[in-house]
Coordinates of C-alpha atoms and ligand atoms in Angstrom, one line a residue:
M1 CA -62.9 32.6 -26.8
K2 CA -61.5 31.2 -23.5
F3 CA -58.4 29.1 -24.8
N4 CA -56.1 29.7 -27.8
I5 CA -57.2 27.0 -30.0
P6 CA -55.1 26.9 -33.5
D7 CA -57.2 27.6 -36.6
G8 CA -56.2 24.1 -38.0
A9 CA -58.0 22.1 -35.1
R10 CA -61.0 24.7 -35.0
H11 CA -61.4 24.2 -38.8
I12 CA -61.5 20.4 -38.3
L13 CA -64.0 20.6 -35.6
Q14 CA -66.2 23.0 -37.2
T15 CA -66.1 20.9 -40.6
L16 CA -67.2 17.8 -38.6
N17 CA -69.7 19.6 -36.7
G18 CA -71.2 21.1 -40.2
A19 CA -71.8 17.5 -41.5
G20 CA -73.7 16.7 -38.4
H21 CA -71.1 14.9 -36.4
E22 CA -69.8 15.5 -32.9
A23 CA -66.3 16.6 -32.5
Y24 CA -64.2 17.6 -29.6
L25 CA -60.5 18.4 -28.7
V26 CA -59.8 15.7 -26.1
G27 CA -56.6 14.1 -23.8
G28 CA -53.3 15.9 -23.7
C29 CA -54.3 19.1 -25.4
V30 CA -57.3 19.8 -23.4
R31 CA -55.5 19.1 -20.0
D32 CA -52.4 21.1 -21.0
L33 CA -54.9 24.3 -22.2
L34 CA -56.2 23.9 -18.5
R35 CA -52.9 23.8 -16.9
G36 CA -52.0 26.9 -18.7
V37 CA -49.2 25.3 -20.9
E38 CA -49.2 25.3 -24.7
P39 CA -50.1 21.8 -26.1
H40 CA -47.9 20.0 -28.2
D41 CA -50.4 18.1 -30.3
W42 CA -53.9 18.3 -30.8
D43 CA -56.0 15.1 -30.7
I44 CA -59.7 15.3 -31.7
C45 CA -62.5 12.9 -31.0
T46 CA -65.6 12.4 -33.0
S47 CA -68.9 10.6 -33.3
A48 CA -68.1 10.3 -37.2
R49 CA -67.0 6.9 -38.3
P50 CA -63.5 7.0 -39.9
E51 CA -65.1 6.7 -43.4
E52 CA -67.3 9.4 -42.5
T53 CA -64.3 11.4 -41.4
E54 CA -62.2 10.8 -44.5
R55 CA -65.1 12.0 -46.6
C56 CA -65.3 15.3 -44.6
F57 CA -61.5 16.1 -45.6
A58 CA -61.7 14.4 -49.1
G59 CA -59.6 17.4 -50.8
R60 CA -56.8 17.2 -47.9
R61 CA -53.8 14.9 -47.3
I62 CA -54.9 12.2 -45.0
V63 CA -52.6 9.5 -43.4
E64 CA -54.6 6.1 -43.0
T65 CA -52.1 4.3 -40.8
G66 CA -54.3 4.2 -37.5
L67 CA -57.5 3.4 -39.5
K68 CA -58.1 -0.1 -38.0
H69 CA -58.2 1.7 -34.4
G70 CA -60.4 4.4 -35.6
T71 CA -57.8 7.2 -36.1
V72 CA -57.7 9.3 -39.3
T73 CA -54.7 11.8 -39.4
V74 CA -55.4 14.8 -41.4
L75 CA -53.0 17.3 -42.5
V76 CA -54.1 21.0 -42.1
E77 CA -51.2 23.8 -43.0
G78 CA -48.6 20.9 -42.7
E79 CA -49.8 20.1 -39.1
P80 CA -51.1 16.8 -38.6
Y81 CA -54.3 16.2 -36.5
E82 CA -55.3 12.9 -35.2
I83 CA -59.1 12.3 -35.5
T84 CA -60.4 9.5 -33.6
T85 CA -63.9 7.9 -33.7
Y86 CA -65.4 7.6 -30.1
R87 CA -64.4 4.0 -29.0
T88 CA -63.7 1.7 -26.4
E89 CA -60.7 -0.8 -26.5
G90 CA -58.9 -3.8 -25.5
P91 CA -55.5 -4.5 -24.2
Y92 CA -52.3 -2.9 -25.7
S93 CA -50.4 -6.1 -26.4
D94 CA -48.3 -4.7 -29.1
S95 CA -47.1 -1.8 -27.3
R96 CA -48.6 0.8 -29.3
R97 CA -52.2 0.3 -30.4
P98 CA -55.0 -1.7 -28.6
D99 CA -55.4 -5.0 -29.8
Y100 CA -59.0 -4.3 -30.8
V101 CA -61.3 -1.4 -30.7
R102 CA -65.1 -1.2 -30.5
F103 CA -66.6 2.0 -31.9
V104 CA -69.2 3.8 -29.7
P105 CA -71.8 6.4 -30.3
D106 CA -71.4 8.2 -26.9
L107 CA -68.6 10.7 -26.0
E108 CA -68.8 9.7 -22.4
E109 CA -67.9 6.1 -23.2
D110 CA -64.8 7.2 -25.0
L111 CA -63.9 9.3 -22.0
A112 CA -64.4 6.7 -19.5
R113 CA -61.6 4.4 -21.5
R114 CA -59.0 7.0 -20.6
D115 CA -56.5 6.7 -17.8
F116 CA -56.6 9.7 -15.7
T117 CA -59.4 12.3 -15.0
M118 CA -57.2 15.1 -16.2
N119 CA -56.8 13.1 -19.7
A120 CA -60.4 12.4 -19.9
I121 CA -61.7 16.0 -20.7
A122 CA -63.2 16.9 -24.1
M123 CA -63.6 20.5 -25.2
D124 CA -65.6 22.1 -28.0
P125 CA -64.6 24.8 -30.4
Q126 CA -66.1 27.5 -28.0
G127 CA -63.7 26.1 -25.4
D128 CA -66.6 24.5 -23.2
L129 CA -65.8 21.4 -21.5
R130 CA -67.4 18.0 -21.1
D131 CA -65.7 16.8 -18.2
P132 CA -68.0 13.9 -16.5
F133 CA -65.0 12.6 -14.3
G134 CA -64.0 16.0 -12.6
G135 CA -60.7 16.2 -14.5
A136 CA -60.8 20.0 -14.4
K137 CA -60.9 20.1 -10.7
D138 CA -58.3 17.5 -10.2
I139 CA -56.0 19.5 -12.5
S140 CA -56.5 22.9 -10.4
S141 CA -55.6 20.7 -7.2
G142 CA -52.7 19.1 -9.1
L143 CA -54.1 15.5 -8.6
I144 CA -53.7 12.3 -10.6
R145 CA -56.5 10.2 -10.2
C146 CA -57.8 7.1 -12.2
V147 CA -61.1 7.3 -14.2
G148 CA -63.0 4.4 -12.6
R149 CA -61.5 1.9 -10.1
P150 CA -57.8 2.3 -10.0
D151 CA -56.5 -1.3 -9.5
R152 CA -59.1 -2.5 -12.6
R153 CA -57.6 0.2 -14.6
F154 CA -53.9 -0.5 -13.9
Q155 CA -54.6 -4.5 -14.4
E156 CA -56.0 -3.5 -17.8
D157 CA -52.8 -1.9 -19.0
G158 CA -49.7 -1.8 -16.8
L159 CA -48.1 1.1 -18.3
R160 CA -50.6 3.3 -16.7
V161 CA -48.7 2.7 -13.4
M162 CA -45.7 4.4 -15.3
R163 CA -47.8 7.1 -16.7
A164 CA -49.1 8.0 -13.4
L165 CA -45.7 8.4 -12.0
R166 CA -44.3 10.1 -15.0
F167 CA -47.2 12.8 -15.0
A168 CA -46.7 13.2 -11.1
A169 CA -42.9 13.8 -11.9
V170 CA -43.2 16.2 -15.0
F171 CA -46.1 18.1 -13.6
G172 CA -45.2 18.0 -9.8
Y173 CA -48.7 16.6 -9.1
A174 CA -49.7 14.4 -6.3
V175 CA -51.2 11.0 -6.9
E176 CA -54.8 10.8 -5.4
G177 CA -54.8 8.3 -2.3
R178 CA -56.8 5.5 -3.8
T179 CA -54.7 5.7 -7.1
A180 CA -51.5 5.9 -5.2
Q181 CA -52.4 2.7 -3.2
A182 CA -53.3 0.9 -6.4
V183 CA -49.9 1.9 -8.1
H184 CA -48.1 0.2 -5.0
E185 CA -50.6 -2.8 -5.2
N186 CA -50.5 -3.3 -8.7
R187 CA -46.9 -2.6 -9.6
A188 CA -46.3 -6.2 -10.8
V189 CA -48.2 -5.6 -13.8
L190 CA -45.1 -4.0 -15.1
D191 CA -43.6 -7.3 -15.4
R192 CA -46.1 -7.6 -18.7
V193 CA -45.1 -4.2 -20.0
A194 CA -42.5 -4.1 -22.7
A195 CA -39.1 -2.7 -21.5
E196 CA -39.1 0.0 -24.4
R197 CA -42.3 1.4 -22.8
I198 CA -41.3 1.4 -19.5
N199 CA -38.1 3.2 -20.8
A200 CA -40.0 5.8 -22.6
E201 CA -42.1 6.9 -19.5
L202 CA -38.8 6.6 -17.2
R203 CA -37.0 8.9 -19.4
K204 CA -39.8 11.6 -19.0
L205 CA -40.0 10.8 -15.3
L206 CA -36.3 11.4 -14.4
V207 CA -36.3 14.8 -15.9
G208 CA -39.5 15.8 -14.3
K209 CA -39.4 18.6 -11.7
G210 CA -40.9 16.0 -9.2
A211 CA -38.9 13.2 -10.0
G212 CA -37.1 13.1 -6.6
D213 CA -40.6 12.8 -4.8
V214 CA -41.9 10.3 -7.0
L215 CA -38.6 8.2 -6.2
R216 CA -39.1 8.8 -2.4
Q217 CA -42.6 7.7 -2.4
Y218 CA -42.4 4.8 -4.9
P219 CA -39.2 2.9 -4.5
D220 CA -41.1 -0.4 -4.8
V221 CA -42.3 0.5 -8.2
F222 CA -38.8 1.2 -9.7
C223 CA -37.4 -2.1 -7.9
Q224 CA -40.3 -3.9 -9.9
F225 CA -38.4 -3.3 -13.4
W226 CA -34.8 -2.8 -11.6
P227 CA -34.6 -5.0 -8.6
Q228 CA -31.2 -4.0 -8.2
L229 CA -32.1 -1.0 -6.6
G230 CA -33.7 -2.9 -3.7
P231 CA -30.3 -3.0 -1.8
L232 CA -29.6 0.7 -2.2
V233 CA -33.2 1.7 -1.1
A234 CA -32.2 -0.3 2.0
L235 CA -28.7 1.0 2.5
E236 CA -27.5 2.8 5.6
Q237 CA -24.3 4.3 5.5
N238 CA -22.5 5.4 8.4
N239 CA -19.6 7.6 7.3
P240 CA -18.5 11.1 8.1
W241 CA -19.3 12.5 4.5
H242 CA -22.9 11.2 4.7
C243 CA -25.7 12.3 6.6
W244 CA -28.3 10.3 4.4
G245 CA -28.8 6.6 3.8
G246 CA -28.2 5.3 0.3
W247 CA -31.6 6.2 -1.1
E248 CA -32.1 9.5 0.1
H249 CA -28.6 10.3 -0.7
T250 CA -29.3 9.1 -4.2
I251 CA -32.4 11.2 -4.7
R252 CA -30.8 14.2 -3.3
A253 CA -28.1 13.8 -5.7
L254 CA -30.5 13.2 -8.8
E255 CA -32.5 16.6 -7.6
A256 CA -29.4 18.3 -7.8
A257 CA -28.4 17.5 -11.3
P258 CA -29.7 19.3 -14.4
A259 CA -32.8 17.9 -16.0
D260 CA -31.1 15.6 -18.8
V261 CA -31.7 11.9 -18.9
T262 CA -27.9 11.1 -19.1
L263 CA -27.2 12.7 -15.8
R264 CA -30.2 11.9 -13.8
L265 CA -29.6 8.3 -14.8
A266 CA -25.9 8.6 -13.8
M267 CA -27.1 10.0 -10.5
L268 CA -29.8 7.4 -10.1
L269 CA -27.3 4.7 -10.3
H270 CA -23.9 6.2 -9.4
D271 CA -24.0 4.3 -5.9
I272 CA -25.9 1.1 -7.2
G273 CA -22.6 -0.8 -6.3
K274 CA -22.3 0.3 -2.9
P275 CA -24.3 -2.2 -1.1
A276 CA -22.3 -5.1 -2.5
C277 CA -19.0 -3.3 -1.6
K278 CA -19.8 -2.2 1.9
S279 CA -17.5 -3.0 4.9
T280 CA -17.5 -1.7 8.2
D281 CA -14.3 -0.9 10.2
E282 CA -13.7 -1.3 13.7
A283 CA -14.7 2.2 14.7
G284 CA -17.9 1.4 12.9
I285 CA -17.4 3.5 9.7
D286 CA -18.8 2.1 6.8
H287 CA -16.5 1.8 3.6
F288 CA -17.3 1.1 0.0
C289 CA -14.2 0.3 -1.7
G290 CA -14.5 -0.6 -5.5
H291 CA -18.2 0.3 -5.7
S292 CA -17.7 2.5 -8.8
A293 CA -16.3 -0.5 -10.9
V294 CA -19.2 -2.8 -9.4
G295 CA -21.7 -0.2 -10.1
A296 CA -20.6 0.5 -13.5
Q297 CA -21.2 -3.2 -14.2
L298 CA -24.6 -3.2 -12.7
T299 CA -25.3 0.0 -14.4
D300 CA -24.6 -1.6 -17.8
R301 CA -26.9 -4.6 -17.1
M302 CA -29.6 -2.5 -15.9
L303 CA -29.7 -0.1 -18.7
R304 CA -29.2 -3.2 -21.2
A305 CA -32.4 -4.7 -19.5
L306 CA -34.5 -1.6 -20.1
K307 CA -33.2 -1.3 -23.8
F308 CA -31.5 2.0 -23.5
D309 CA -29.7 3.0 -26.7
N310 CA -26.0 2.5 -26.6
R311 CA -25.1 5.8 -26.8
T312 CA -26.7 6.7 -23.5
R313 CA -26.0 3.5 -21.9
E314 CA -22.1 3.8 -22.6
R315 CA -22.0 7.3 -21.4
V316 CA -23.8 6.7 -18.2
V317 CA -21.6 3.5 -17.4
L318 CA -18.6 5.7 -18.0
L319 CA -20.1 8.6 -15.4
V320 CA -20.9 5.8 -12.9
E321 CA -17.6 4.2 -13.2
R322 CA -15.8 7.6 -12.9
H323 CA -18.0 9.5 -10.3
D324 CA -15.5 9.0 -7.6
V325 CA -12.3 9.6 -9.2
Q326 CA -10.1 12.6 -7.8
I327 CA -9.5 15.3 -10.4
P328 CA -6.8 17.5 -8.8
D329 CA -7.3 21.3 -9.3
R330 CA -4.1 21.5 -11.5
E331 CA -3.8 22.3 -15.1
H332 CA -2.0 19.4 -16.2
S333 CA -4.4 16.8 -14.6
I334 CA -7.2 18.9 -16.1
R335 CA -5.7 18.4 -19.5
K336 CA -5.2 14.6 -18.7
W337 CA -8.9 14.1 -17.9
L338 CA -10.3 16.4 -20.7
G339 CA -8.1 14.4 -23.3
R340 CA -9.0 10.9 -21.9
L341 CA -12.9 11.5 -21.8
G342 CA -13.4 14.4 -24.4
P343 CA -14.8 17.5 -23.2
E344 CA -18.5 16.6 -23.4
A345 CA -18.0 13.5 -20.9
F346 CA -15.6 15.7 -18.8
F347 CA -18.0 18.5 -18.1
Q348 CA -20.6 15.7 -17.4
L349 CA -18.5 14.1 -15.0
L350 CA -18.0 17.5 -13.4
E351 CA -21.9 17.7 -13.0
V352 CA -22.1 14.3 -11.8
K353 CA -19.5 15.3 -8.9
R354 CA -21.1 18.5 -8.0
A355 CA -24.7 16.7 -7.7
D356 CA -23.1 13.9 -5.6
G357 CA -21.8 16.3 -3.3
M358 CA -25.0 18.2 -3.0
G359 CA -26.3 14.8 -1.8
Q360 CA -23.9 14.9 1.1
D361 CA -23.3 16.9 4.4
L362 CA -23.1 20.2 2.6
E363 CA -21.0 22.0 5.1
K364 CA -18.3 19.2 4.6
V365 CA -18.3 19.2 1.0
R366 CA -18.7 23.1 0.3
C367 CA -14.9 23.5 -0.4
R368 CA -15.1 20.4 -2.9
L369 CA -17.8 22.2 -4.6
D370 CA -16.0 25.4 -5.1
E371 CA -12.9 23.3 -6.2
L372 CA -15.2 21.8 -8.8
D373 CA -16.1 25.2 -10.1
E374 CA -12.6 26.0 -10.4
I375 CA -11.7 23.0 -12.2
G376 CA -14.6 23.8 -14.7
A377 CA -13.3 27.4 -15.4
K378 CA -9.8 26.2 -15.9
A379 CA -11.1 23.4 -18.4
E380 CA -13.2 26.1 -20.2
Q381 CA -9.9 28.3 -20.5
I382 CA -7.9 25.2 -21.7
L383 CA -10.4 24.5 -24.4
A384 CA -10.6 28.2 -25.3
E385 CA -6.7 28.4 -25.9
R386 CA -7.2 25.1 -28.0
Q387 CA -4.4 23.8 -26.3
C388 CA -3.2 20.0 -27.1
L389 CA -5.3 17.3 -25.5
T390 CA -5.1 14.5 -27.6
L391 CA -2.8 12.9 -30.3
K392 CA -4.8 14.5 -32.8
D393 CA -3.8 17.9 -31.5
L394 CA -0.2 16.9 -31.4
A395 CA 2.4 18.9 -33.6
V396 CA 4.1 15.8 -34.8
D397 CA 2.5 12.4 -35.8
G398 CA 3.6 8.8 -36.9
R399 CA 5.6 9.8 -40.0
D400 CA 7.9 12.0 -38.1
V401 CA 8.6 9.4 -35.6
I402 CA 9.3 6.9 -38.4
A403 CA 11.5 9.6 -40.3
A404 CA 13.5 9.7 -37.3
G405 CA 14.4 6.2 -37.5
V406 CA 11.7 4.1 -35.9
K407 CA 10.5 1.2 -37.4
P408 CA 6.8 1.1 -38.3
G409 CA 4.9 -0.8 -35.6
P410 CA 3.7 -0.5 -32.0
E411 CA 6.8 1.4 -31.0
V412 CA 5.7 4.4 -33.2
G413 CA 2.4 4.7 -30.9
R414 CA 4.3 4.4 -27.6
I415 CA 6.5 7.3 -28.7
L416 CA 3.8 9.3 -29.6
D417 CA 2.0 8.5 -26.5
G418 CA 5.2 9.5 -24.5
A419 CA 5.5 12.9 -26.5
L420 CA 1.8 13.4 -25.9
G421 CA 2.5 12.9 -21.9
Q422 CA 5.3 15.7 -22.1
V423 CA 3.1 18.1 -23.6
L424 CA 0.0 17.3 -21.3
N425 CA 2.3 17.6 -18.3
G426 CA 3.6 20.9 -19.5
E427 CA 7.1 19.3 -19.8
A428 CA 7.2 20.2 -23.6
P429 CA 5.7 22.7 -25.7
N430 CA 3.3 21.6 -28.4
E431 CA 5.8 22.5 -31.2
R432 CA 7.3 20.3 -34.0
S433 CA 10.8 21.2 -33.6
A434 CA 10.7 20.8 -29.8
L435 CA 8.9 17.4 -30.1
L436 CA 11.3 16.3 -32.9
H437 CA 14.1 17.1 -30.5
W438 CA 12.5 15.3 -27.9
I439 CA 11.8 12.1 -30.0
A440 CA 15.5 12.2 -31.3
R441 CA 16.6 12.1 -27.8
S442 CA 14.3 9.3 -26.6
Q443 CA 15.6 7.3 -29.5
N444 CA 19.3 7.9 -28.2
R445 CA 18.2 7.1 -24.8
E446 CA 16.7 3.9 -26.0
R447 CA 20.0 3.0 -28.0
K448 CA 22.2 3.5 -25.2
Ligands
ATP1 P1 -48.4 13.6 -23.7 O1 -48.4 15.1 -23.2 O2 -47.3 12.9 -23.1 O3 -48.7 13.3 -25.1 P2 -51.0 12.5 -23.5 O4 -51.8 12.4 -22.3 O5 -51.3 13.1 -24.7 O6 -49.6 12.9 -22.9 P3 -50.7 10.5 -25.3 O7 -49.8 8.9 -25.4 O8 -50.7 11.4 -26.5 O9 -50.5 11.1 -23.8 O10 -52.2 9.7 -25.3 C1 -53.4 10.7 -25.7 C2 -54.6 10.4 -24.9 O11 -55.0 8.9 -25.0 C3 -54.3 10.7 -23.3 O12 -54.4 11.8 -22.9 C4 -55.3 9.6 -22.5 O13 -56.8 10.2 -22.7 C5 -55.4 8.5 -23.7 N1 -54.3 7.3 -23.4 C6 -52.9 7.3 -23.8 N2 -52.4 6.3 -23.1 C7 -53.3 5.6 -22.5 C8 -53.3 4.5 -21.5 N3 -52.4 3.8 -21.5 N4 -54.7 4.1 -21.0 C9 -55.7 4.9 -21.3 N5 -55.7 6.1 -21.9 C10 -54.7 6.4 -22.5
MG2 MG1 -50.4 13.4 -26.5

């Protein structure tokens, strides 16, 4: 046996074969086996009609949701396996399934409808391949190549443009020349693709190891669904901190960030406000005053347009808005920012600032990067010591303020904020008696 095929999949292939039908593993799982990567699901294609497939697995749990399109899902030992009748298909206007399918008798016709050669390989239970389009060779040379004429294939289904770039980014593969040219030339098909589908591909793409190179080579594709990127792609910045233009800086910063969707989006968009804020002084130096706030607004619009979930959107907007704040390397400032942002966003902001620095002239920013490490270490310490960071942690609450003679109302909140400020600044310990004392004194000051 050449490949590690799970017993459940082998059982399905053999059961179908035993009933006189052809059956193969196909698509992503075959591709991943050939890449030496553990497949995450096992798709099977067969010459059997759906009702024949169902008959073969009569004793098992069967899910019929894909039946109209020829897919029967069979559960073997709790694992779902999708078994699909050989078919050709129409366009995917509902975003998930083709509008119509036609069952065909021949495996090769089924493989021909698939997008890329690496996804159009079938494997029998012995591990032997049916590979009419040379997919195995393309996998070993790390190439993404359309099955058939690239421009026609992209016109049939615009999502394939994003899938090509997603696979390129995730696997670190190159897009074959004619396919690459067709990606550029047919990028406008993305206008017809649902935002949610672009979103799903973009998330995977951005955390891929080759994301930077894909952004470098295909800015026009990204501008197709996010035209706001256009001015950033073209941005020149003559500024002593920067040795790169706006786009190359953005890409280097993104590459330096951990492979996390929120952080990668924050890096992609952190300077999106710069083009609108650019001014050049008498010495010819470019400045970008206010670009974080402008960028945060643009980011919000762009993420909404692509239907990002609220949580991701709000966090990315926050990180773009704050990416340029100075956090002094002093305990009380660190406490303040930890309290204001919460630990999760605080550490994300440090990652954003570090990645931003990595995209600049490294010699010049090295000590800023060291400082960020120190700030991170101090913040860890503060958290480990469970120091007071927010009103919730404060040793007094509203009842104490009211007991000190303050009328219930907004004044109570102001006094608590004042007490928290004292603690954050290190001017008062977070102890009940000390804070009650401070409250009483501030009340006296008020009265005078
Ligand atoms: P992943 O690892 O992301 O699951 P995959 O290639 O398995 O990658 P799926 O969306 O699960 O992607 O699709 C399974 C198979 O169906 C693909 O390998 C490919 O053969 C075919 N396929 C999927 N989407 C398309 C498409 N838009 N156009 C043509 N063929 C497609
Ligand atoms: Mg898959």
